[in-house]
GROMACS .gro file of N, CA and C in nm:
model
  459
    1UNK      N    1   0.084  -0.119  -0.001
    1UNK     CA    2   0.002  -0.001  -0.001
    1UNK      C    3   0.086   0.124  -0.002
    2UNK      N    4   0.028   0.234  -0.040
    2UNK     CA    5   0.100   0.360  -0.048
    2UNK      C    6   0.150   0.401   0.091
    3UNK      N    7   0.071   0.385   0.191
    3UNK     CA    8   0.112   0.426   0.327
    3UNK      C    9   0.230   0.347   0.377
    4UNK      N   10   0.234   0.217   0.349
    4UNK     CA   11   0.351   0.139   0.400
    4UNK      C   12   0.478   0.180   0.330
    5UNK      N   13   0.470   0.201   0.196
    5UNK     CA   14   0.589   0.245   0.121
    5UNK      C   15   0.633   0.384   0.168
    6UNK      N   16   0.535   0.474   0.185
    6UNK     CA   17   0.568   0.611   0.230
    6UNK      C   18   0.635   0.608   0.367
    7UNK      N   19   0.582   0.525   0.458
    7UNK     CA   20   0.641   0.520   0.592
    7UNK      C   21   0.779   0.460   0.590
    8UNK      N   22   0.800   0.359   0.504
    8UNK     CA   23   0.936   0.305   0.494
    8UNK      C   24   1.031   0.409   0.440
    9UNK      N   25   0.993   0.480   0.333
    9UNK     CA   26   1.076   0.583   0.275
    9UNK      C   27   1.107   0.693   0.378
   10UNK      N   28   1.010   0.733   0.455
   10UNK     CA   29   1.030   0.842   0.557
   10UNK      C   30   1.102   0.796   0.682
   11UNK      N   31   1.067   0.679   0.734
   11UNK     CA   32   1.116   0.639   0.867
   11UNK      C   33   1.242   0.558   0.862
   12UNK      N   34   1.259   0.472   0.763
   12UNK     CA   35   1.376   0.384   0.758
   12UNK      C   36   1.508   0.459   0.768
   13UNK      N   37   1.530   0.560   0.686
   13UNK     CA   38   1.664   0.629   0.699
   13UNK      C   39   1.683   0.700   0.835
   14UNK      N   40   1.575   0.753   0.890
   14UNK     CA   41   1.589   0.822   1.017
   14UNK      C   42   1.620   0.724   1.132
   15UNK      N   43   1.558   0.608   1.129
   15UNK     CA   44   1.578   0.508   1.233
   15UNK      C   45   1.720   0.445   1.215
   16UNK      N   46   1.759   0.415   1.094
   16UNK     CA   47   1.886   0.352   1.073
   16UNK      C   48   2.003   0.451   1.108
   17UNK      N   49   1.981   0.579   1.086
   17UNK     CA   50   2.083   0.679   1.121
   17UNK      C   51   2.108   0.686   1.269
   18UNK      N   52   2.009   0.648   1.351
   18UNK     CA   53   2.021   0.656   1.499
   18UNK      C   54   2.081   0.531   1.557
   19UNK      N   55   2.092   0.428   1.480
   19UNK     CA   56   2.152   0.301   1.525
   19UNK      C   57   2.299   0.294   1.504
   20UNK      N   58   2.371   0.220   1.587
   20UNK     CA   59   2.515   0.208   1.564
   20UNK      C   60   2.545   0.134   1.435
   21UNK      N   61   2.655   0.167   1.372
   21UNK     CA   62   2.694   0.107   1.246
   21UNK      C   63   2.741  -0.037   1.272
   22UNK      N   64   2.684  -0.132   1.196
   22UNK     CA   65   2.721  -0.272   1.210
   22UNK      C   66   2.813  -0.314   1.100
   23UNK      N   67   2.916  -0.390   1.133
   23UNK     CA   68   3.014  -0.438   1.037
   23UNK      C   69   2.979  -0.579   0.986
   24UNK      N   70   2.909  -0.654   1.069
   24UNK     CA   71   2.867  -0.789   1.035
   24UNK      C   72   2.750  -0.780   0.934
   25UNK      N   73   2.764  -0.834   0.816
   25UNK     CA   74   2.666  -0.822   0.711
   25UNK      C   75   2.533  -0.891   0.747
   26UNK      N   76   2.545  -1.006   0.814
   26UNK     CA   77   2.422  -1.075   0.853
   26UNK      C   78   2.347  -0.999   0.959
   27UNK      N   79   2.416  -0.945   1.055
   27UNK     CA   80   2.353  -0.863   1.163
   27UNK      C   81   2.293  -0.739   1.100
   28UNK      N   82   2.359  -0.677   1.008
   28UNK     CA   83   2.305  -0.562   0.941
   28UNK      C   84   2.178  -0.595   0.861
   29UNK      N   85   2.177  -0.710   0.796
   29UNK     CA   86   2.061  -0.759   0.724
   29UNK      C   87   1.942  -0.778   0.815
   30UNK      N   88   1.967  -0.842   0.931
   30UNK     CA   89   1.858  -0.864   1.026
   30UNK      C   90   1.807  -0.735   1.085
   31UNK      N   91   1.896  -0.647   1.124
   31UNK     CA   92   1.854  -0.516   1.180
   31UNK      C   93   1.781  -0.433   1.075
   32UNK      N   94   1.833  -0.431   0.950
   32UNK     CA   95   1.765  -0.357   0.846
   32UNK      C   96   1.628  -0.415   0.816
   33UNK      N   97   1.616  -0.544   0.817
   33UNK     CA   98   1.483  -0.610   0.797
   33UNK      C   99   1.385  -0.569   0.905
   34UNK      N  100   1.436  -0.571   1.029
   34UNK     CA  101   1.350  -0.529   1.141
   34UNK      C  102   1.308  -0.382   1.126
   35UNK      N  103   1.399  -0.297   1.087
   35UNK     CA  104   1.367  -0.158   1.074
   35UNK      C  105   1.270  -0.133   0.961
   36UNK      N  106   1.281  -0.203   0.852
   36UNK     CA  107   1.186  -0.192   0.743
   36UNK      C  108   1.050  -0.234   0.796
   37UNK      N  109   1.043  -0.345   0.868
   37UNK     CA  110   0.915  -0.392   0.922
   37UNK      C  111   0.857  -0.292   1.022
   38UNK      N  112   0.942  -0.241   1.106
   38UNK     CA  113   0.898  -0.139   1.203
   38UNK      C  114   0.848  -0.014   1.135
   39UNK      N  115   0.916   0.030   1.032
   39UNK     CA  116   0.876   0.151   0.960
   39UNK      C  117   0.737   0.130   0.895
   40UNK      N  118   0.722   0.017   0.829
   40UNK     CA  119   0.594  -0.012   0.767
   40UNK      C  120   0.482  -0.024   0.870
   41UNK      N  121   0.513  -0.092   0.983
   41UNK     CA  122   0.410  -0.108   1.088
   41UNK      C  123   0.365   0.024   1.148
   42UNK      N  124   0.459   0.116   1.166
   42UNK     CA  125   0.425   0.248   1.222
   42UNK      C  126   0.326   0.316   1.132
   43UNK      N  127   0.344   0.297   0.999
   43UNK     CA  128   0.253   0.365   0.910
   43UNK      C  129   0.120   0.290   0.890
   44UNK      N  130   0.119   0.157   0.894
   44UNK     CA  131  -0.001   0.080   0.855
   44UNK      C  132  -0.086   0.038   0.971
   45UNK      N  133  -0.026   0.018   1.086
   45UNK     CA  134  -0.104  -0.033   1.202
   45UNK      C  135  -0.230   0.044   1.229
   46UNK      N  136  -0.228   0.179   1.232
   46UNK     CA  137  -0.354   0.250   1.257
   46UNK      C  138  -0.463   0.221   1.153
   47UNK      N  139  -0.423   0.208   1.028
   47UNK     CA  140  -0.522   0.180   0.923
   47UNK      C  141  -0.577   0.036   0.941
   48UNK      N  142  -0.495  -0.059   0.971
   48UNK     CA  143  -0.540  -0.194   0.992
   48UNK      C  144  -0.633  -0.199   1.114
   49UNK      N  145  -0.600  -0.126   1.219
   49UNK     CA  146  -0.686  -0.120   1.337
   49UNK      C  147  -0.823  -0.057   1.303
   50UNK      N  148  -0.816   0.049   1.220
   50UNK     CA  149  -0.940   0.116   1.184
   50UNK      C  150  -1.032   0.031   1.096
   51UNK      N  151  -0.976  -0.028   0.991
   51UNK     CA  152  -1.056  -0.104   0.898
   51UNK      C  153  -1.092  -0.246   0.943
   52UNK      N  154  -0.997  -0.309   1.015
   52UNK     CA  155  -1.022  -0.451   1.048
   52UNK      C  156  -1.039  -0.472   1.198
   53UNK      N  157  -1.007  -0.374   1.281
   53UNK     CA  158  -1.027  -0.385   1.427
   53UNK      C  159  -0.932  -0.478   1.495
   54UNK      N  160  -0.809  -0.492   1.437
   54UNK     CA  161  -0.714  -0.585   1.492
   54UNK      C  162  -0.577  -0.521   1.490
   55UNK      N  163  -0.497  -0.553   1.594
   55UNK     CA  164  -0.356  -0.506   1.603
   55UNK      C  165  -0.273  -0.628   1.638
   56UNK      N  166  -0.167  -0.647   1.559
   56UNK     CA  167  -0.078  -0.761   1.578
   56UNK      C  168   0.043  -0.719   1.658
   57UNK      N  169   0.074  -0.796   1.757
   57UNK     CA  170   0.192  -0.768   1.843
   57UNK      C  171   0.315  -0.837   1.782
   58UNK      N  172   0.304  -0.954   1.728
   58UNK     CA  173   0.416  -1.029   1.680
   58UNK      C  174   0.453  -1.005   1.535
   59UNK      N  175   0.381  -0.910   1.474
   59UNK     CA  176   0.405  -0.888   1.329
   59UNK      C  177   0.546  -0.839   1.300
   60UNK      N  178   0.605  -0.760   1.389
   60UNK     CA  179   0.744  -0.715   1.365
   60UNK      C  180   0.838  -0.832   1.357
   61UNK      N  181   0.836  -0.918   1.452
   61UNK     CA  182   0.926  -1.034   1.457
   61UNK      C  183   0.889  -1.130   1.340
   62UNK      N  184   0.764  -1.149   1.317
   62UNK     CA  185   0.719  -1.243   1.210
   62UNK      C  186   0.768  -1.194   1.076
   63UNK      N  187   0.755  -1.064   1.053
   63UNK     CA  188   0.800  -1.009   0.926
   63UNK      C  189   0.950  -1.028   0.898
   64UNK      N  190   1.028  -1.014   1.005
   64UNK     CA  191   1.175  -1.037   0.992
   64UNK      C  192   1.202  -1.180   0.952
   65UNK      N  193   1.133  -1.274   1.012
   65UNK     CA  194   1.151  -1.416   0.977
   65UNK      C  195   1.103  -1.442   0.837
   66UNK      N  196   0.980  -1.387   0.804
   66UNK     CA  197   0.922  -1.413   0.670
   66UNK      C  198   1.011  -1.353   0.559
   67UNK      N  199   1.074  -1.239   0.586
   67UNK     CA  200   1.161  -1.179   0.487
   67UNK      C  201   1.274  -1.270   0.448
   68UNK      N  202   1.319  -1.358   0.539
   68UNK     CA  203   1.427  -1.450   0.506
   68UNK      C  204   1.384  -1.554   0.396
   69UNK      N  205   1.256  -1.578   0.385
   69UNK     CA  206   1.207  -1.673   0.283
   69UNK      C  207   1.195  -1.612   0.146
   70UNK      N  208   1.186  -1.478   0.140
   70UNK     CA  209   1.155  -1.413   0.013
   70UNK      C  210   1.263  -1.420  -0.094
   71UNK      N  211   1.394  -1.404  -0.063
   71UNK     CA  212   1.493  -1.413  -0.177
   71UNK      C  213   1.492  -1.547  -0.245
   72UNK      N  214   1.489  -1.664  -0.173
   72UNK     CA  215   1.487  -1.788  -0.251
   72UNK      C  216   1.355  -1.808  -0.326
   73UNK      N  217   1.245  -1.755  -0.270
   73UNK     CA  218   1.117  -1.775  -0.344
   73UNK      C  219   1.120  -1.690  -0.469
   74UNK      N  220   1.161  -1.564  -0.460
   74UNK     CA  221   1.166  -1.481  -0.580
   74UNK      C  222   1.262  -1.530  -0.681
   75UNK      N  223   1.389  -1.559  -0.639
   75UNK     CA  224   1.487  -1.608  -0.730
   75UNK      C  225   1.446  -1.741  -0.789
   76UNK      N  226   1.391  -1.828  -0.709
   76UNK     CA  227   1.342  -1.958  -0.761
   76UNK      C  228   1.230  -1.943  -0.860
   77UNK      N  229   1.143  -1.846  -0.838
   77UNK     CA  230   1.036  -1.821  -0.931
   77UNK      C  231   1.085  -1.777  -1.066
   78UNK      N  232   1.182  -1.686  -1.065
   78UNK     CA  233   1.239  -1.640  -1.194
   78UNK      C  234   1.314  -1.759  -1.265
   79UNK      N  235   1.389  -1.834  -1.182
   79UNK     CA  236   1.459  -1.949  -1.238
   79UNK      C  237   1.360  -2.052  -1.297
   80UNK      N  238   1.251  -2.075  -1.227
   80UNK     CA  239   1.144  -2.165  -1.277
   80UNK      C  240   1.094  -2.118  -1.412
   81UNK      N  241   1.061  -1.987  -1.420
   81UNK     CA  242   1.014  -1.938  -1.548
   81UNK      C  243   1.113  -1.955  -1.661
   82UNK      N  244   1.237  -1.927  -1.632
   82UNK     CA  245   1.342  -1.940  -1.732
   82UNK      C  246   1.356  -2.088  -1.778
   83UNK      N  247   1.362  -2.176  -1.676
   83UNK     CA  248   1.382  -2.317  -1.706
   83UNK      C  249   1.260  -2.382  -1.772
   84UNK      N  250   1.142  -2.331  -1.746
   84UNK     CA  251   1.021  -2.389  -1.801
   84UNK      C  252   1.021  -2.375  -1.960
   85UNK      N  253   1.090  -2.273  -2.006
   85UNK     CA  254   1.105  -2.257  -2.153
   85UNK      C  255   1.222  -2.333  -2.207
   86UNK      N  256   1.331  -2.337  -2.132
   86UNK     CA  257   1.454  -2.402  -2.182
   86UNK      C  258   1.463  -2.552  -2.155
   87UNK      N  259   1.448  -2.583  -2.028
   87UNK     CA  260   1.462  -2.723  -1.980
   87UNK      C  261   1.344  -2.755  -1.887
   88UNK      N  262   1.229  -2.798  -1.944
   88UNK     CA  263   1.113  -2.823  -1.863
   88UNK      C  264   1.132  -2.923  -1.755
   89UNK      N  265   1.218  -3.025  -1.777
   89UNK     CA  266   1.239  -3.127  -1.675
   89UNK      C  267   1.303  -3.068  -1.549
   90UNK      N  268   1.395  -2.978  -1.564
   90UNK     CA  269   1.462  -2.912  -1.448
   90UNK      C  270   1.364  -2.816  -1.383
   91UNK      N  271   1.272  -2.762  -1.459
   91UNK     CA  272   1.177  -2.667  -1.405
   91UNK      C  273   1.090  -2.739  -1.303
   92UNK      N  274   1.057  -2.866  -1.324
   92UNK     CA  275   0.978  -2.940  -1.225
   92UNK      C  276   1.052  -2.958  -1.095
   93UNK      N  277   1.181  -2.980  -1.100
   93UNK     CA  278   1.264  -2.989  -0.979
   93UNK      C  279   1.264  -2.859  -0.902
   94UNK      N  280   1.278  -2.752  -0.979
   94UNK     CA  281   1.277  -2.618  -0.916
   94UNK      C  282   1.143  -2.592  -0.848
   95UNK      N  283   1.032  -2.632  -0.917
   95UNK     CA  284   0.902  -2.609  -0.866
   95UNK      C  285   0.882  -2.688  -0.734
   96UNK      N  286   0.930  -2.810  -0.731
   96UNK     CA  287   0.919  -2.893  -0.609
   96UNK      C  288   0.999  -2.831  -0.493
   97UNK      N  289   1.117  -2.775  -0.526
   97UNK     CA  290   1.196  -2.708  -0.423
   97UNK      C  291   1.125  -2.582  -0.371
   98UNK      N  292   1.071  -2.506  -0.464
   98UNK     CA  293   0.997  -2.388  -0.431
   98UNK      C  294   0.878  -2.422  -0.344
   99UNK      N  295   0.811  -2.528  -0.373
   99UNK     CA  296   0.697  -2.571  -0.298
   99UNK      C  297   0.736  -2.593  -0.149
  100UNK      N  298   0.851  -2.657  -0.128
  100UNK     CA  299   0.897  -2.677   0.009
  100UNK      C  300   0.926  -2.549   0.081
  101UNK      N  301   0.988  -2.452   0.013
  101UNK     CA  302   1.018  -2.323   0.076
  101UNK      C  303   0.887  -2.249   0.106
  102UNK      N  304   0.791  -2.253   0.015
  102UNK     CA  305   0.664  -2.183   0.037
  102UNK      C  306   0.585  -2.251   0.151
  103UNK      N  307   0.593  -2.385   0.163
  103UNK     CA  308   0.528  -2.449   0.276
  103UNK      C  309   0.595  -2.409   0.408
  104UNK      N  310   0.727  -2.394   0.405
  104UNK     CA  311   0.797  -2.343   0.521
  104UNK      C  312   0.753  -2.203   0.559
  105UNK      N  313   0.735  -2.117   0.461
  105UNK     CA  314   0.684  -1.981   0.487
  105UNK      C  315   0.546  -1.986   0.550
  106UNK      N  316   0.455  -2.069   0.494
  106UNK     CA  317   0.320  -2.078   0.545
  106UNK      C  318   0.318  -2.136   0.688
  107UNK      N  319   0.401  -2.238   0.709
  107UNK     CA  320   0.411  -2.299   0.843
  107UNK      C  321   0.462  -2.200   0.946
  108UNK      N  322   0.562  -2.116   0.907
  108UNK     CA  323   0.613  -2.015   0.996
  108UNK      C  324   0.504  -1.912   1.030
  109UNK      N  325   0.425  -1.875   0.931
  109UNK     CA  326   0.313  -1.784   0.954
  109UNK      C  327   0.211  -1.840   1.051
  110UNK      N  328   0.181  -1.971   1.037
  110UNK     CA  329   0.087  -2.037   1.130
  110UNK      C  330   0.143  -2.038   1.270
  111UNK      N  331   0.272  -2.066   1.283
  111UNK     CA  332   0.337  -2.067   1.418
  111UNK      C  333   0.325  -1.934   1.485
  112UNK      N  334   0.354  -1.825   1.414
  112UNK     CA  335   0.342  -1.694   1.473
  112UNK      C  336   0.198  -1.656   1.512
  113UNK      N  337   0.107  -1.701   1.430
  113UNK     CA  338  -0.033  -1.674   1.456
  113UNK      C  339  -0.083  -1.739   1.585
  114UNK      N  340  -0.022  -1.854   1.621
  114UNK     CA  341  -0.067  -1.933   1.733
  114UNK      C  342  -0.004  -1.888   1.867
  115UNK      N  343   0.087  -1.792   1.860
  115UNK     CA  344   0.151  -1.742   1.984
  115UNK      C  345   0.042  -1.676   2.064
  116UNK      N  346   0.036  -1.707   2.197
  116UNK     CA  347  -0.066  -1.640   2.281
  116UNK      C  348  -0.049  -1.489   2.280
  117UNK      N  349  -0.161  -1.421   2.269
  117UNK     CA  350  -0.167  -1.274   2.266
  117UNK      C  351  -0.085  -1.217   2.144
  118UNK      N  352  -0.084  -1.292   2.031
  118UNK     CA  353  -0.014  -1.246   1.913
  118UNK      C  354  -0.085  -1.124   1.852
  119UNK      N  355  -0.213  -1.115   1.876
  119UNK     CA  356  -0.289  -1.002   1.823
  119UNK      C  357  -0.407  -0.978   1.918
  120UNK      N  358  -0.463  -0.861   1.908
  120UNK     CA  359  -0.578  -0.828   1.988
  120UNK      C  360  -0.676  -0.740   1.910
  121UNK      N  361  -0.797  -0.745   1.947
  121UNK     CA  362  -0.899  -0.670   1.877
  121UNK      C  363  -0.916  -0.533   1.945
  122UNK      N  364  -0.944  -0.434   1.866
  122UNK     CA  365  -0.970  -0.298   1.918
  122UNK      C  366  -1.109  -0.254   1.885
  123UNK      N  367  -1.162  -0.167   1.967
  123UNK     CA  368  -1.293  -0.114   1.943
  123UNK      C  369  -1.287  -0.020   1.825
  124UNK      N  370  -1.396  -0.008   1.751
  124UNK     CA  371  -1.399   0.091   1.642
  124UNK      C  372  -1.375   0.233   1.695
  125UNK      N  373  -1.306   0.309   1.614
  125UNK     CA  374  -1.279   0.449   1.657
  125UNK      C  375  -1.305   0.538   1.539
  126UNK      N  376  -1.318   0.667   1.564
  126UNK     CA  377  -1.353   0.764   1.464
  126UNK      C  378  -1.233   0.791   1.373
  127UNK      N  379  -1.265   0.832   1.250
  127UNK     CA  380  -1.161   0.851   1.150
  127UNK      C  381  -1.070   0.970   1.186
  128UNK      N  382  -1.119   1.066   1.261
  128UNK     CA  383  -1.032   1.178   1.295
  128UNK      C  384  -0.913   1.136   1.378
  129UNK      N  385  -0.921   1.022   1.451
  129UNK     CA  386  -0.809   0.971   1.525
  129UNK      C  387  -0.695   0.939   1.425
  130UNK      N  388  -0.725   0.884   1.308
  130UNK     CA  389  -0.623   0.858   1.209
  130UNK      C  390  -0.553   0.988   1.167
  131UNK      N  391  -0.632   1.096   1.143
  131UNK     CA  392  -0.573   1.221   1.105
  131UNK      C  393  -0.484   1.277   1.217
  132UNK      N  394  -0.528   1.259   1.337
  132UNK     CA  395  -0.444   1.310   1.453
  132UNK      C  396  -0.315   1.227   1.459
  133UNK      N  397  -0.324   1.094   1.445
  133UNK     CA  398  -0.208   1.010   1.448
  133UNK      C  399  -0.108   1.048   1.340
  134UNK      N  400  -0.154   1.057   1.218
  134UNK     CA  401  -0.065   1.090   1.106
  134UNK      C  402  -0.013   1.234   1.114
  135UNK      N  403  -0.092   1.323   1.169
  135UNK     CA  404  -0.044   1.460   1.190
  135UNK      C  405   0.067   1.464   1.293
  136UNK      N  406   0.050   1.393   1.404
  136UNK     CA  407   0.154   1.389   1.503
  136UNK      C  408   0.280   1.320   1.447
  137UNK      N  409   0.258   1.212   1.371
  137UNK     CA  410   0.373   1.144   1.310
  137UNK      C  411   0.449   1.242   1.217
  138UNK      N  412   0.382   1.321   1.136
  138UNK     CA  413   0.448   1.416   1.048
  138UNK      C  414   0.527   1.518   1.128
  139UNK      N  415   0.467   1.563   1.239
  139UNK     CA  416   0.537   1.665   1.325
  139UNK      C  417   0.662   1.605   1.381
  140UNK      N  418   0.650   1.481   1.435
  140UNK     CA  419   0.765   1.414   1.497
  140UNK      C  420   0.876   1.393   1.390
  141UNK      N  421   0.836   1.354   1.270
  141UNK     CA  422   0.935   1.332   1.160
  141UNK      C  423   1.005   1.458   1.122
  142UNK      N  424   0.937   1.572   1.136
  142UNK     CA  425   0.991   1.701   1.087
  142UNK      C  426   1.025   1.795   1.200
  143UNK      N  427   1.035   1.751   1.321
  143UNK     CA  428   1.055   1.839   1.436
  143UNK      C  429   1.181   1.921   1.423
  144UNK      N  430   1.285   1.864   1.360
  144UNK     CA  431   1.411   1.940   1.350
  144UNK      C  432   1.403   2.046   1.237
  145UNK      N  433   1.300   2.037   1.154
  145UNK     CA  434   1.284   2.139   1.048
  145UNK      C  435   1.190   2.252   1.093
  146UNK      N  436   1.118   2.232   1.199
  146UNK     CA  437   1.029   2.333   1.246
  146UNK      C  438   1.107   2.441   1.324
  147UNK      N  439   1.087   2.565   1.288
  147UNK     CA  440   1.158   2.672   1.358
  147UNK      C  441   1.061   2.736   1.454
  148UNK      N  442   1.106   2.746   1.580
  148UNK     CA  443   1.025   2.807   1.680
  148UNK      C  444   1.070   2.953   1.700
  149UNK      N  445   0.978   3.041   1.719
  149UNK     CA  446   1.016   3.182   1.742
  149UNK      C  447   0.979   3.213   1.884
  150UNK      N  448   1.059   3.302   1.940
  150UNK     CA  449   1.030   3.353   2.077
  150UNK      C  450   0.920   3.455   2.070
  151UNK      N  451   0.833   3.448   2.164
  151UNK     CA  452   0.726   3.550   2.174
  151UNK      C  453   0.786   3.676   2.232
  152UNK      N  454   0.755   3.790   2.173
  152UNK     CA  455   0.802   3.917   2.223
  152UNK      C  456   0.706   3.966   2.330
  153UNK      N  457   0.765   4.032   2.430
  153UNK     CA  458   0.681   4.088   2.538
  153UNK      C  459   0.614   4.211   2.495
   0.00000   0.00000   0.00000
């Protein structure tokens, strides 16, 4: 959605700039994945709560784990498409491998969903609350750009 992409674009660089620089590439990947998930969640959670009446607590951690499945699924999908035209027999092997990775992704999703208190329901609220939330978020994101003037006596 537009809001999730906008919140990632706005929040990710600001959050990453405040974190210590990591030299370990795997640690950086995990932290960056978490920050992307956090950024998207900050932007989308109020909309999900408004439209669906649910807030997920474990979504940040679940998204980091789920992101680990995406590179092999995407790369395997492209490889499958290529092989299906060139070598259809190998394409079947790739499809079977992808099926296992996708089942692993779905199984992981089911595990996170079954964690006690993984999500909770919220009462319906008025739409102006969304405007207040996003207004405050915009102010917080731009607080260093706002110039305050002293009142003269």
